[in-house]
């Protein structure tokens, strides 16, 4: 009788239950692994053999056949070592326990039988629970991460001997479960602070830019800053995370799954509690931005999900890299299609971009003369297509600081990030209450149908908006974004209705480029 052990594989962010079947027959000694394994799994035969022998158990001196079912799903990674080893030990009778119908195993084995941590444990735990799994055995270092999923019994083991002993004597304890539950409860009750970022109180001047950033944070709107070198664009961007609202528990779990799959999770702090801020260099490739590769993995836009993607020197990015942002900015997700698969990654982020107005950087500067000719300026700006700019809600100029602003007394009071953040959180809470049950969190996610319902304008505001559309040749998409931006400005003012003043401010942020 063959032994059957359950495990899981991840394709993109999707989890599939995998059955590891182990059979031993009278043939020349060897190990054969079938079922579309990758190289890491094919090499498992040597790791598993050494791990079993060095743990003090005998390895079959016969032909061992291992099947990973279903066979039409590509299996990737080293997490299959443990279920393969358990299958062999169960087949040989070394593990006497036989009912593994609701128990799954995942982990990489060292040659001495100890277990190494792997990536993607949180989404695997969540996926297996949906498939009816009750117990999951993982490497000890991954136990806290897996135990975030409530209702699933997690066993964290340090080596193969502990697992064999547990299933033969029931001695291994799942001590980590209660500790993780307490941490989760504490997280849900407290408002997490965005530590480690710059504070707006340290930014001199730039009151218009600060206000624009407050609006962008309140409604999750995309923002582009244009200005001379040294005007403070990058510093403003680094301050932006300090005013973002805290993550909800569901958002935290969503982010943690992404970072777990990517292998970027801190095992000592298994829950992402702050919104991501991804600062991407302009030499990044389109695949690095969107995700993909031979074994498709999340890219920068997915790592920035529910947070910020900061693109400094925006116009220095290759045009093809910028153009791949168009669909994610519109849909909040990225779809990667390959010959044998179609993967979907979440990508609902705030695009924060900064650029110089021209190649030399001094077009429109009050102190330095621009040295670029008209053709150079046109070519420089041509990287930013109309459809891409249409998806940016706020476009502002960040001018050079005046002498008075530059030499401002350090003792002078300037509004700090904590104060601004409190207003942002209040506006976000208004939106959460308004859109409860609709599956959206912010004004920027409003669909055309919801815009009609929640962005009603009075006669004066509508007349002002019509004039702006004619004067600036605003597209239908930009028109909708103006309405959503006006809705956010009204929320910050704690106004139920959108007035002409709110629309006028929104139009001002659209007419700067």
Short mmCIF file of C-alpha atoms in Angstrom, two decimals:
data_model
loop_
_atom_site.label_atom_id
_atom_site.label_comp_id
_atom_site.label_asym_id
_atom_site.label_seq_id
_atom_site.Cartn_x
_atom_site.Cartn_y
_atom_site.Cartn_z
CA UNK A 1 0.00 0.00 0.00
CA UNK A 2 1.36 3.40 -0.95
CA UNK A 3 1.64 6.23 1.58
CA UNK A 4 -0.10 9.56 0.84
CA UNK A 5 1.00 12.84 2.38
CA UNK A 6 -0.57 16.26 1.80
CA UNK A 7 1.31 19.46 1.03
CA UNK A 8 0.76 22.54 -1.17
CA UNK A 9 2.25 24.52 -4.01
CA UNK A 10 1.97 28.23 -4.87
CA UNK A 11 1.47 29.53 -8.38
CA UNK A 12 1.56 33.30 -8.23
CA UNK A 13 -0.51 33.88 -5.09
CA UNK A 14 -2.84 30.92 -5.69
CA UNK A 15 -2.44 27.82 -3.49
CA UNK A 16 -3.11 24.27 -4.67
CA UNK A 17 -3.33 21.18 -2.50
CA UNK A 18 -0.76 18.59 -3.56
CA UNK A 19 -0.80 14.87 -2.76
CA UNK A 20 2.64 13.27 -2.36
CA UNK A 21 2.35 9.56 -3.15
CA UNK A 22 5.24 7.28 -2.17
CA UNK A 23 5.68 3.69 -3.31
CA UNK A 24 8.58 1.26 -2.90
CA UNK A 25 9.03 -1.72 -5.22
CA UNK A 26 11.52 -4.49 -5.74
CA UNK A 27 13.84 -2.99 -8.29
CA UNK A 28 17.28 -1.46 -8.51
CA UNK A 29 17.82 1.09 -5.69
CA UNK A 30 17.05 4.68 -6.62
CA UNK A 31 14.61 7.54 -6.21
CA UNK A 32 12.33 8.75 -9.00
CA UNK A 33 10.22 11.92 -8.62
CA UNK A 34 7.44 12.55 -11.16
CA UNK A 35 4.63 15.10 -11.44
CA UNK A 36 6.24 18.17 -13.06
CA UNK A 37 8.91 18.91 -10.42
CA UNK A 38 11.44 21.71 -10.92
CA UNK A 39 15.19 21.32 -10.35
CA UNK A 40 14.97 22.07 -6.62
CA UNK A 41 12.47 19.24 -6.17
CA UNK A 42 14.46 16.84 -8.35
CA UNK A 43 17.46 17.48 -6.10
CA UNK A 44 15.32 16.61 -3.07
CA UNK A 45 16.16 12.93 -3.54
CA UNK A 46 19.69 13.52 -2.24
CA UNK A 47 18.64 15.84 0.59
CA UNK A 48 15.90 13.48 1.76
CA UNK A 49 18.16 10.41 1.60
CA UNK A 50 20.87 12.06 3.70
CA UNK A 51 18.37 13.61 6.12
CA UNK A 52 16.69 10.27 6.82
CA UNK A 53 19.99 8.41 7.28
CA UNK A 54 21.56 11.14 9.46
CA UNK A 55 18.44 11.20 11.62
CA UNK A 56 19.06 7.55 12.50
CA UNK A 57 16.52 5.88 10.22
CA UNK A 58 17.04 3.41 7.38
CA UNK A 59 16.45 4.46 3.78
CA UNK A 60 14.81 1.87 1.48
CA UNK A 61 17.34 -0.22 -0.44
CA UNK A 62 14.85 -0.51 -3.27
CA UNK A 63 13.26 1.62 -5.96
CA UNK A 64 11.38 4.60 -4.42
CA UNK A 65 8.79 6.22 -6.67
CA UNK A 66 7.37 9.60 -5.66
CA UNK A 67 4.40 11.14 -7.47
CA UNK A 68 3.31 14.75 -6.97
CA UNK A 69 -0.38 14.90 -7.87
CA UNK A 70 -2.06 16.47 -9.72
CA UNK A 71 0.63 15.99 -12.33
CA UNK A 72 -0.42 18.88 -14.58
CA UNK A 73 0.58 21.61 -12.06
CA UNK A 74 4.19 22.79 -12.05
CA UNK A 75 5.77 22.30 -8.61
CA UNK A 76 8.45 24.76 -7.56
CA UNK A 77 10.70 25.12 -4.51
CA UNK A 78 12.31 23.07 -1.76
CA UNK A 79 9.27 22.84 0.54
CA UNK A 80 8.49 19.33 -0.71
CA UNK A 81 11.46 17.79 1.13
CA UNK A 82 9.53 17.22 4.34
CA UNK A 83 6.36 15.65 2.88
CA UNK A 84 8.53 13.34 0.72
CA UNK A 85 10.55 12.27 3.77
CA UNK A 86 7.39 11.70 5.85
CA UNK A 87 5.92 9.65 3.01
CA UNK A 88 9.00 7.41 2.86
CA UNK A 89 9.10 6.99 6.66
CA UNK A 90 5.39 6.17 6.74
CA UNK A 91 5.79 3.68 3.91
CA UNK A 92 8.64 1.96 5.78
CA UNK A 93 6.60 1.82 9.00
CA UNK A 94 9.01 4.06 10.92
CA UNK A 95 6.08 6.42 11.48
CA UNK A 96 3.24 4.28 12.77
CA UNK A 97 0.59 6.99 12.55
CA UNK A 98 -1.40 6.48 9.35
CA UNK A 99 -4.31 8.97 9.28
CA UNK A 100 -2.85 12.01 7.52
CA UNK A 101 -6.12 12.96 5.79
CA UNK A 102 -6.33 16.40 7.49
CA UNK A 103 -2.62 16.97 8.14
CA UNK A 104 -0.21 18.68 5.75
CA UNK A 105 3.58 19.07 5.78
CA UNK A 106 5.90 21.63 4.24
CA UNK A 107 9.58 22.40 4.76
CA UNK A 108 13.12 22.07 3.45
CA UNK A 109 15.48 19.49 4.94
CA UNK A 110 19.16 19.90 5.68
CA UNK A 111 21.46 16.93 5.22
CA UNK A 112 21.54 16.38 9.00
CA UNK A 113 17.74 16.17 9.21
CA UNK A 114 17.09 19.67 10.56
CA UNK A 115 14.38 21.84 8.99
CA UNK A 116 15.07 25.10 7.18
CA UNK A 117 12.57 27.94 6.79
CA UNK A 118 10.85 28.44 3.44
CA UNK A 119 8.92 31.23 1.74
CA UNK A 120 5.17 31.51 1.20
CA UNK A 121 4.08 29.80 4.43
CA UNK A 122 1.25 32.23 5.26
CA UNK A 123 -0.63 31.92 1.94
CA UNK A 124 -0.01 28.15 2.05
CA UNK A 125 -1.57 27.93 5.53
CA UNK A 126 -4.55 30.04 4.45
CA UNK A 127 -5.01 28.03 1.25
CA UNK A 128 -4.76 24.63 2.96
CA UNK A 129 -7.31 25.68 5.58
CA UNK A 130 -9.78 26.40 2.78
CA UNK A 131 -9.07 22.88 1.44
CA UNK A 132 -10.12 21.33 4.77
CA UNK A 133 -6.71 20.86 6.38
CA UNK A 134 -6.80 20.98 10.20
CA UNK A 135 -3.11 20.55 11.09
CA UNK A 136 0.03 21.92 9.43
CA UNK A 137 3.61 20.93 10.25
CA UNK A 138 6.18 23.58 9.29
CA UNK A 139 9.80 24.47 10.16
CA UNK A 140 10.04 26.01 13.62
CA UNK A 141 11.12 29.39 12.20
CA UNK A 142 7.92 29.57 10.09
CA UNK A 143 5.53 28.58 12.90
CA UNK A 144 4.66 32.13 14.00
CA UNK A 145 3.91 33.14 10.44
CA UNK A 146 1.66 30.11 9.82
CA UNK A 147 -0.15 30.52 13.16
CA UNK A 148 -1.54 33.89 12.07
CA UNK A 149 -4.24 31.86 10.31
CA UNK A 150 -6.82 31.23 13.00
CA UNK A 151 -8.46 27.81 13.35
CA UNK A 152 -5.46 25.89 12.05
CA UNK A 153 -3.28 23.85 14.41
CA UNK A 154 0.37 24.63 13.74
CA UNK A 155 3.29 22.41 14.75
CA UNK A 156 6.72 24.00 14.46
CA UNK A 157 9.47 21.37 14.28
CA UNK A 158 13.24 21.83 14.36
CA UNK A 159 14.17 18.50 12.83
CA UNK A 160 12.86 15.24 11.41
CA UNK A 161 13.28 13.36 14.70
CA UNK A 162 10.80 15.66 16.46
CA UNK A 163 8.13 14.97 13.85
CA UNK A 164 8.61 11.18 13.99
CA UNK A 165 8.52 11.28 17.79
CA UNK A 166 5.38 13.40 17.77
CA UNK A 167 3.38 11.13 15.49
CA UNK A 168 4.56 8.04 17.36
CA UNK A 169 4.12 9.41 20.91
CA UNK A 170 2.13 12.68 20.52
CA UNK A 171 4.78 14.63 22.43
CA UNK A 172 5.37 17.67 20.21
CA UNK A 173 3.48 20.71 21.54
CA UNK A 174 2.18 23.64 19.49
CA UNK A 175 3.28 26.28 22.00
CA UNK A 176 3.36 29.13 19.48
CA UNK A 177 -0.37 29.29 18.82
CA UNK A 178 -1.49 31.23 21.88
CA UNK A 179 1.40 33.73 21.66
CA UNK A 180 0.55 34.63 18.07
CA UNK A 181 -3.14 35.04 18.91
CA UNK A 182 -2.25 37.56 21.60
CA UNK A 183 -0.05 39.53 19.20
CA UNK A 184 -2.85 39.64 16.62
CA UNK A 185 -5.36 40.88 19.17
CA UNK A 186 -2.95 43.61 20.26
CA UNK A 187 -2.40 44.59 16.64
CA UNK A 188 -6.13 44.88 15.96
CA UNK A 189 -6.70 47.09 19.01
CA UNK A 190 -3.90 49.58 18.53
CA UNK A 191 -3.22 52.16 15.85
CA UNK A 192 0.18 51.45 14.35
CA UNK A 193 2.50 54.40 13.82
CA UNK A 194 4.56 54.92 10.70
CA UNK A 195 7.98 55.04 12.31
CA UNK A 196 11.30 55.49 10.55
CA UNK A 197 10.14 58.09 8.02
CA UNK A 198 10.86 61.82 7.66
CA UNK A 199 8.45 64.29 9.26
CA UNK A 200 6.73 67.14 7.41
CA UNK A 201 7.73 69.55 10.18
CA UNK A 202 11.30 69.31 8.84
CA UNK A 203 10.27 70.41 5.32
CA UNK A 204 10.76 74.12 4.77
CA UNK A 205 8.04 75.95 2.86
CA UNK A 206 6.18 74.06 0.09
CA UNK A 207 2.76 74.51 1.70
CA UNK A 208 0.92 73.79 -1.56
CA UNK A 209 2.83 70.53 -2.02
CA UNK A 210 2.13 69.48 1.56
CA UNK A 211 -1.58 70.11 1.09
CA UNK A 212 -1.56 68.14 -2.16
CA UNK A 213 0.08 65.22 -0.38
CA UNK A 214 -2.50 65.34 2.37
CA UNK A 215 -5.26 65.07 -0.23
CA UNK A 216 -3.43 62.27 -2.04
CA UNK A 217 -3.07 60.29 1.19
CA UNK A 218 -6.68 60.90 2.21
CA UNK A 219 -8.18 59.55 -1.01
CA UNK A 220 -5.32 57.30 -2.27
CA UNK A 221 -4.80 59.53 -5.32
CA UNK A 222 -1.78 59.43 -7.64
CA UNK A 223 0.51 62.45 -7.52
CA UNK A 224 3.24 63.87 -9.76
CA UNK A 225 5.68 66.58 -8.62
CA UNK A 226 7.63 68.67 -11.10
CA UNK A 227 10.30 71.15 -10.07
CA UNK A 228 13.89 72.31 -10.20
CA UNK A 229 16.69 70.21 -8.66
CA UNK A 230 16.93 70.75 -4.91
CA UNK A 231 13.41 72.14 -4.50
CA UNK A 232 12.48 69.36 -2.06
CA UNK A 233 10.59 66.80 -4.20
CA UNK A 234 12.42 63.74 -2.89
CA UNK A 235 12.25 64.92 0.72
CA UNK A 236 8.50 65.48 0.40
CA UNK A 237 8.12 61.98 -1.01
CA UNK A 238 10.07 60.47 1.90
CA UNK A 239 7.74 62.28 4.31
CA UNK A 240 4.62 60.97 2.57
CA UNK A 241 4.46 57.55 4.34
CA UNK A 242 4.35 59.32 7.71
CA UNK A 243 0.83 60.61 7.01
CA UNK A 244 -0.68 57.41 5.61
CA UNK A 245 -3.44 55.80 7.70
CA UNK A 246 -2.76 52.53 9.57
CA UNK A 247 -3.41 49.20 7.92
CA UNK A 248 -6.56 47.28 8.73
CA UNK A 249 -6.11 43.66 9.79
CA UNK A 250 -7.39 42.35 6.43
CA UNK A 251 -4.97 44.63 4.55
CA UNK A 252 -2.13 43.46 6.81
CA UNK A 253 -2.87 39.79 6.05
CA UNK A 254 -3.10 40.59 2.32
CA UNK A 255 0.31 42.31 2.35
CA UNK A 256 1.93 39.65 4.52
CA UNK A 257 0.94 36.96 2.00
CA UNK A 258 2.61 38.92 -0.81
CA UNK A 259 5.84 39.50 1.11
CA UNK A 260 5.87 35.88 2.30
CA UNK A 261 5.73 34.58 -1.28
CA UNK A 262 8.48 36.99 -2.29
CA UNK A 263 10.67 35.88 0.65
CA UNK A 264 10.84 39.40 2.13
CA UNK A 265 9.11 38.64 5.42
CA UNK A 266 10.90 39.11 8.74
CA UNK A 267 10.40 35.76 10.49
CA UNK A 268 10.68 37.44 13.89
CA UNK A 269 7.87 39.84 12.97
CA UNK A 270 5.55 37.75 10.81
CA UNK A 271 2.90 40.40 10.25
CA UNK A 272 3.30 43.49 8.02
CA UNK A 273 1.94 46.37 10.11
CA UNK A 274 2.91 49.46 8.06
CA UNK A 275 2.05 50.46 4.53
CA UNK A 276 4.86 49.71 2.06
CA UNK A 277 6.90 52.47 0.45
CA UNK A 278 8.74 51.13 -2.61
CA UNK A 279 11.40 53.49 -3.94
CA UNK A 280 12.28 52.21 -7.43
CA UNK A 281 15.36 53.28 -9.41
CA UNK A 282 14.83 54.41 -12.99
CA UNK A 283 16.97 51.55 -14.33
CA UNK A 284 14.31 49.00 -13.26
CA UNK A 285 12.96 46.72 -16.00
CA UNK A 286 9.30 46.33 -16.91
CA UNK A 287 9.26 42.81 -15.45
CA UNK A 288 10.86 44.10 -12.25
CA UNK A 289 8.05 46.64 -12.01
CA UNK A 290 5.06 44.46 -12.95
CA UNK A 291 6.29 41.01 -11.94
CA UNK A 292 6.71 37.86 -13.99
CA UNK A 293 9.78 35.87 -14.95
CA UNK A 294 10.25 32.15 -15.62
CA UNK A 295 8.45 31.33 -12.40
CA UNK A 296 6.15 34.40 -12.20
CA UNK A 297 6.63 36.35 -8.97
CA UNK A 298 5.18 39.67 -7.71
CA UNK A 299 6.86 42.86 -8.95
CA UNK A 300 7.29 46.28 -7.40
CA UNK A 301 3.69 47.36 -8.05
CA UNK A 302 2.42 44.35 -6.09
CA UNK A 303 4.94 44.90 -3.30
CA UNK A 304 3.56 48.46 -3.12
CA UNK A 305 -0.04 47.17 -2.77
CA UNK A 306 -2.02 49.24 -0.24
CA UNK A 307 1.00 51.54 -0.02
CA UNK A 308 3.17 53.78 -2.20
CA UNK A 309 5.22 53.26 -5.35
CA UNK A 310 7.71 56.14 -5.57
CA UNK A 311 9.31 56.77 -8.94
CA UNK A 312 11.96 59.47 -8.65
CA UNK A 313 13.31 60.99 -11.88
CA UNK A 314 10.01 59.93 -13.49
CA UNK A 315 10.90 61.03 -17.02
CA UNK A 316 14.19 59.09 -16.91
CA UNK A 317 12.34 55.76 -16.87
CA UNK A 318 12.12 54.06 -20.27
CA UNK A 319 8.78 54.75 -21.93
CA UNK A 320 7.90 51.05 -22.15
CA UNK A 321 8.38 50.72 -18.37
CA UNK A 322 6.06 53.67 -17.69
CA UNK A 323 3.42 52.42 -20.09
CA UNK A 324 3.03 49.08 -18.27
CA UNK A 325 1.71 51.08 -15.31
CA UNK A 326 -1.40 52.13 -17.20
CA UNK A 327 -3.50 49.01 -16.63
CA UNK A 328 -2.58 48.57 -12.91
CA UNK A 329 -3.31 52.25 -12.22
CA UNK A 330 -6.77 51.79 -13.72
CA UNK A 331 -7.68 48.31 -12.44
CA UNK A 332 -5.73 47.96 -9.17
CA UNK A 333 -4.27 44.66 -10.34
CA UNK A 334 -1.83 43.23 -12.88
CA UNK A 335 -2.60 40.24 -15.08
CA UNK A 336 0.41 38.25 -16.31
CA UNK A 337 -0.32 35.90 -19.19
CA UNK A 338 1.99 33.09 -20.23
CA UNK A 339 1.58 30.22 -22.68
CA UNK A 340 0.53 27.77 -19.93
CA UNK A 341 -0.78 30.05 -17.21
CA UNK A 342 -2.56 33.28 -16.41
CA UNK A 343 -1.75 34.92 -13.08
CA UNK A 344 -3.32 37.88 -11.35
CA UNK A 345 -1.48 39.93 -8.70
CA UNK A 346 -3.04 42.76 -6.66
CA UNK A 347 -1.58 46.21 -7.38
CA UNK A 348 -3.72 48.84 -5.69
CA UNK A 349 -1.09 51.45 -4.87
CA UNK A 350 -0.58 55.20 -4.77
CA UNK A 351 1.78 56.32 -7.53
CA UNK A 352 4.05 59.07 -6.23
CA UNK A 353 6.34 60.47 -8.91
CA UNK A 354 8.90 63.28 -9.10
CA UNK A 355 10.63 64.78 -12.10
CA UNK A 356 12.51 67.81 -13.39
CA UNK A 357 10.63 70.00 -15.87
CA UNK A 358 13.31 69.56 -18.55
CA UNK A 359 16.63 67.74 -19.13
CA UNK A 360 18.74 70.45 -17.49
CA UNK A 361 16.13 70.82 -14.75
CA UNK A 362 15.70 74.60 -14.73
CA UNK A 363 12.75 75.31 -17.04
CA UNK A 364 10.68 78.00 -15.33
CA UNK A 365 13.21 78.45 -12.51
CA UNK A 366 13.36 81.93 -11.03
CA UNK A 367 17.13 81.93 -10.46
CA UNK A 368 18.78 79.78 -13.12
CA UNK A 369 18.41 79.94 -16.88
CA UNK A 370 17.21 76.81 -18.72
CA UNK A 371 19.75 75.64 -21.35
CA UNK A 372 17.44 73.22 -23.18
CA UNK A 373 16.00 73.89 -26.62
CA UNK A 374 12.36 73.26 -27.51
CA UNK A 375 13.08 69.90 -29.15
CA UNK A 376 14.93 68.59 -26.09
CA UNK A 377 12.09 69.63 -23.78
CA UNK A 378 9.49 68.04 -26.05
CA UNK A 379 11.48 64.81 -26.33
CA UNK A 380 12.02 64.69 -22.56
CA UNK A 381 8.34 65.08 -21.79
CA UNK A 382 7.22 62.73 -24.56
CA UNK A 383 8.02 59.76 -22.30
CA UNK A 384 4.93 60.71 -20.33
CA UNK A 385 2.04 59.81 -22.60
CA UNK A 386 -1.41 61.36 -22.40
CA UNK A 387 -3.05 58.12 -21.19
CA UNK A 388 -0.50 57.84 -18.37
CA UNK A 389 -0.95 61.47 -17.26
CA UNK A 390 -4.72 60.94 -17.41
CA UNK A 391 -4.32 58.41 -14.61
CA UNK A 392 -2.52 60.86 -12.32
CA UNK A 393 -5.00 62.81 -10.20
CA UNK A 394 -2.71 65.52 -8.82
CA UNK A 395 0.05 67.29 -10.75
CA UNK A 396 1.89 70.06 -8.91
CA UNK A 397 4.87 72.37 -9.37
CA UNK A 398 7.41 72.33 -6.55
CA UNK A 399 9.21 75.68 -6.96
CA UNK A 400 12.64 76.66 -5.70
CA UNK A 401 12.57 77.86 -2.07
CA UNK A 402 12.86 81.58 -1.52
CA UNK A 403 15.69 82.94 0.64
CA UNK A 404 13.28 83.55 3.52
CA UNK A 405 11.95 79.97 3.35
CA UNK A 406 15.43 78.52 3.08
CA UNK A 407 16.76 80.39 6.11
CA UNK A 408 13.66 79.93 8.25
CA UNK A 409 14.37 79.71 11.98
CA UNK A 410 14.42 76.10 13.14
CA UNK A 411 12.38 77.13 16.18
CA UNK A 412 9.47 78.32 14.03
CA UNK A 413 6.44 76.07 14.33
CA UNK A 414 5.60 73.94 11.29
CA UNK A 415 2.77 71.41 11.12
CA UNK A 416 4.08 67.93 11.85
CA UNK A 417 3.12 64.65 10.21
CA UNK A 418 1.12 63.45 13.20
CA UNK A 419 -1.29 66.37 12.91
CA UNK A 420 -1.70 65.92 9.16
CA UNK A 421 -2.12 62.18 9.61
CA UNK A 422 -4.99 62.67 12.05
CA UNK A 423 -6.92 64.57 9.35
CA UNK A 424 -6.10 61.89 6.78
CA UNK A 425 -7.35 59.14 9.11
CA UNK A 426 -10.58 61.07 9.74
CA UNK A 427 -11.18 61.43 5.98
CA UNK A 428 -10.39 57.74 5.40
CA UNK A 429 -12.84 56.74 8.13
CA UNK A 430 -15.56 58.78 6.42
CA UNK A 431 -14.88 56.86 3.22
CA UNK A 432 -14.82 53.48 4.96
CA UNK A 433 -18.21 54.18 6.49
CA UNK A 434 -19.64 55.50 3.22
CA UNK A 435 -18.48 52.53 1.13
CA UNK A 436 -19.12 49.81 3.71
CA UNK A 437 -20.11 46.58 1.97
CA UNK A 438 -19.12 47.84 -1.50
CA UNK A 439 -15.66 46.23 -1.51
CA UNK A 440 -13.74 49.53 -1.81
CA UNK A 441 -11.82 51.57 0.76
CA UNK A 442 -11.12 54.99 -0.80
CA UNK A 443 -12.51 57.58 -3.21
CA UNK A 444 -9.91 56.70 -5.83
CA UNK A 445 -11.55 53.27 -6.23
CA UNK A 446 -14.98 54.64 -7.16
CA UNK A 447 -16.50 53.13 -10.30
CA UNK A 448 -18.49 55.26 -12.80
CA UNK A 449 -21.72 53.97 -11.26
CA UNK A 450 -20.63 54.89 -7.74
CA UNK A 451 -19.35 58.29 -8.91
CA UNK A 452 -22.88 59.16 -10.02
CA UNK A 453 -24.18 58.22 -6.58
CA UNK A 454 -21.56 59.75 -4.29
CA UNK A 455 -20.13 62.69 -6.31
CA UNK A 456 -23.21 64.84 -6.89
CA UNK A 457 -22.49 68.49 -7.70
CA UNK A 458 -24.60 71.56 -7.13
CA UNK A 459 -25.35 73.96 -10.02
CA UNK A 460 -22.40 76.28 -9.34
CA UNK A 461 -19.92 73.42 -8.98
CA UNK A 462 -21.19 71.75 -12.16
CA UNK A 463 -20.88 75.00 -14.13
CA UNK A 464 -17.30 75.44 -12.92
CA UNK A 465 -16.41 71.89 -13.89
CA UNK A 466 -17.88 72.32 -17.39
CA UNK A 467 -15.76 75.42 -17.93
CA UNK A 468 -12.64 73.55 -16.78
CA UNK A 469 -13.35 70.65 -19.17
CA UNK A 470 -13.61 73.05 -22.13
CA UNK A 471 -10.61 75.18 -21.15
CA UNK A 472 -8.17 72.35 -20.44
CA UNK A 473 -9.56 69.75 -22.91
CA UNK A 474 -10.09 67.26 -20.09
CA UNK A 475 -10.80 63.66 -21.17
CA UNK A 476 -13.66 61.52 -19.85
CA UNK A 477 -11.25 59.61 -17.60
CA UNK A 478 -9.73 62.80 -16.22
CA UNK A 479 -13.27 64.14 -15.68
CA UNK A 480 -14.10 61.16 -13.45
CA UNK A 481 -10.83 61.58 -11.58
CA UNK A 482 -11.61 65.25 -11.00
CA UNK A 483 -14.91 64.25 -9.41
CA UNK A 484 -13.18 61.69 -7.16
CA UNK A 485 -10.53 64.24 -6.19
CA UNK A 486 -13.25 66.78 -5.38
CA UNK A 487 -14.97 64.16 -3.22
CA UNK A 488 -11.75 63.70 -1.19
CA UNK A 489 -11.27 67.46 -0.75
CA UNK A 490 -14.85 67.66 0.51
CA UNK A 491 -14.21 64.77 2.94
CA UNK A 492 -11.17 66.56 4.37
CA UNK A 493 -13.39 69.60 4.90
CA UNK A 494 -16.00 67.33 6.53
CA UNK A 495 -18.53 68.38 3.91
CA UNK A 496 -21.24 65.99 2.73
CA UNK A 497 -21.75 67.95 -0.49
CA UNK A 498 -19.16 68.86 -3.12
CA UNK A 499 -19.12 72.63 -3.57
CA UNK A 500 -17.61 74.90 -6.20
CA UNK A 501 -14.66 75.58 -3.89
CA UNK A 502 -13.83 71.88 -3.74
CA UNK A 503 -14.06 71.54 -7.53
CA UNK A 504 -11.91 74.65 -8.04
CA UNK A 505 -9.17 73.19 -5.86
CA UNK A 506 -9.32 69.87 -7.71
CA UNK A 507 -9.08 71.63 -11.09
CA UNK A 508 -6.05 73.56 -9.85
CA UNK A 509 -4.24 70.28 -9.22
CA UNK A 510 -5.02 69.02 -12.73
CA UNK A 511 -3.86 72.09 -14.68
CA UNK A 512 -0.23 72.35 -13.60
CA UNK A 513 1.44 70.28 -16.32
#
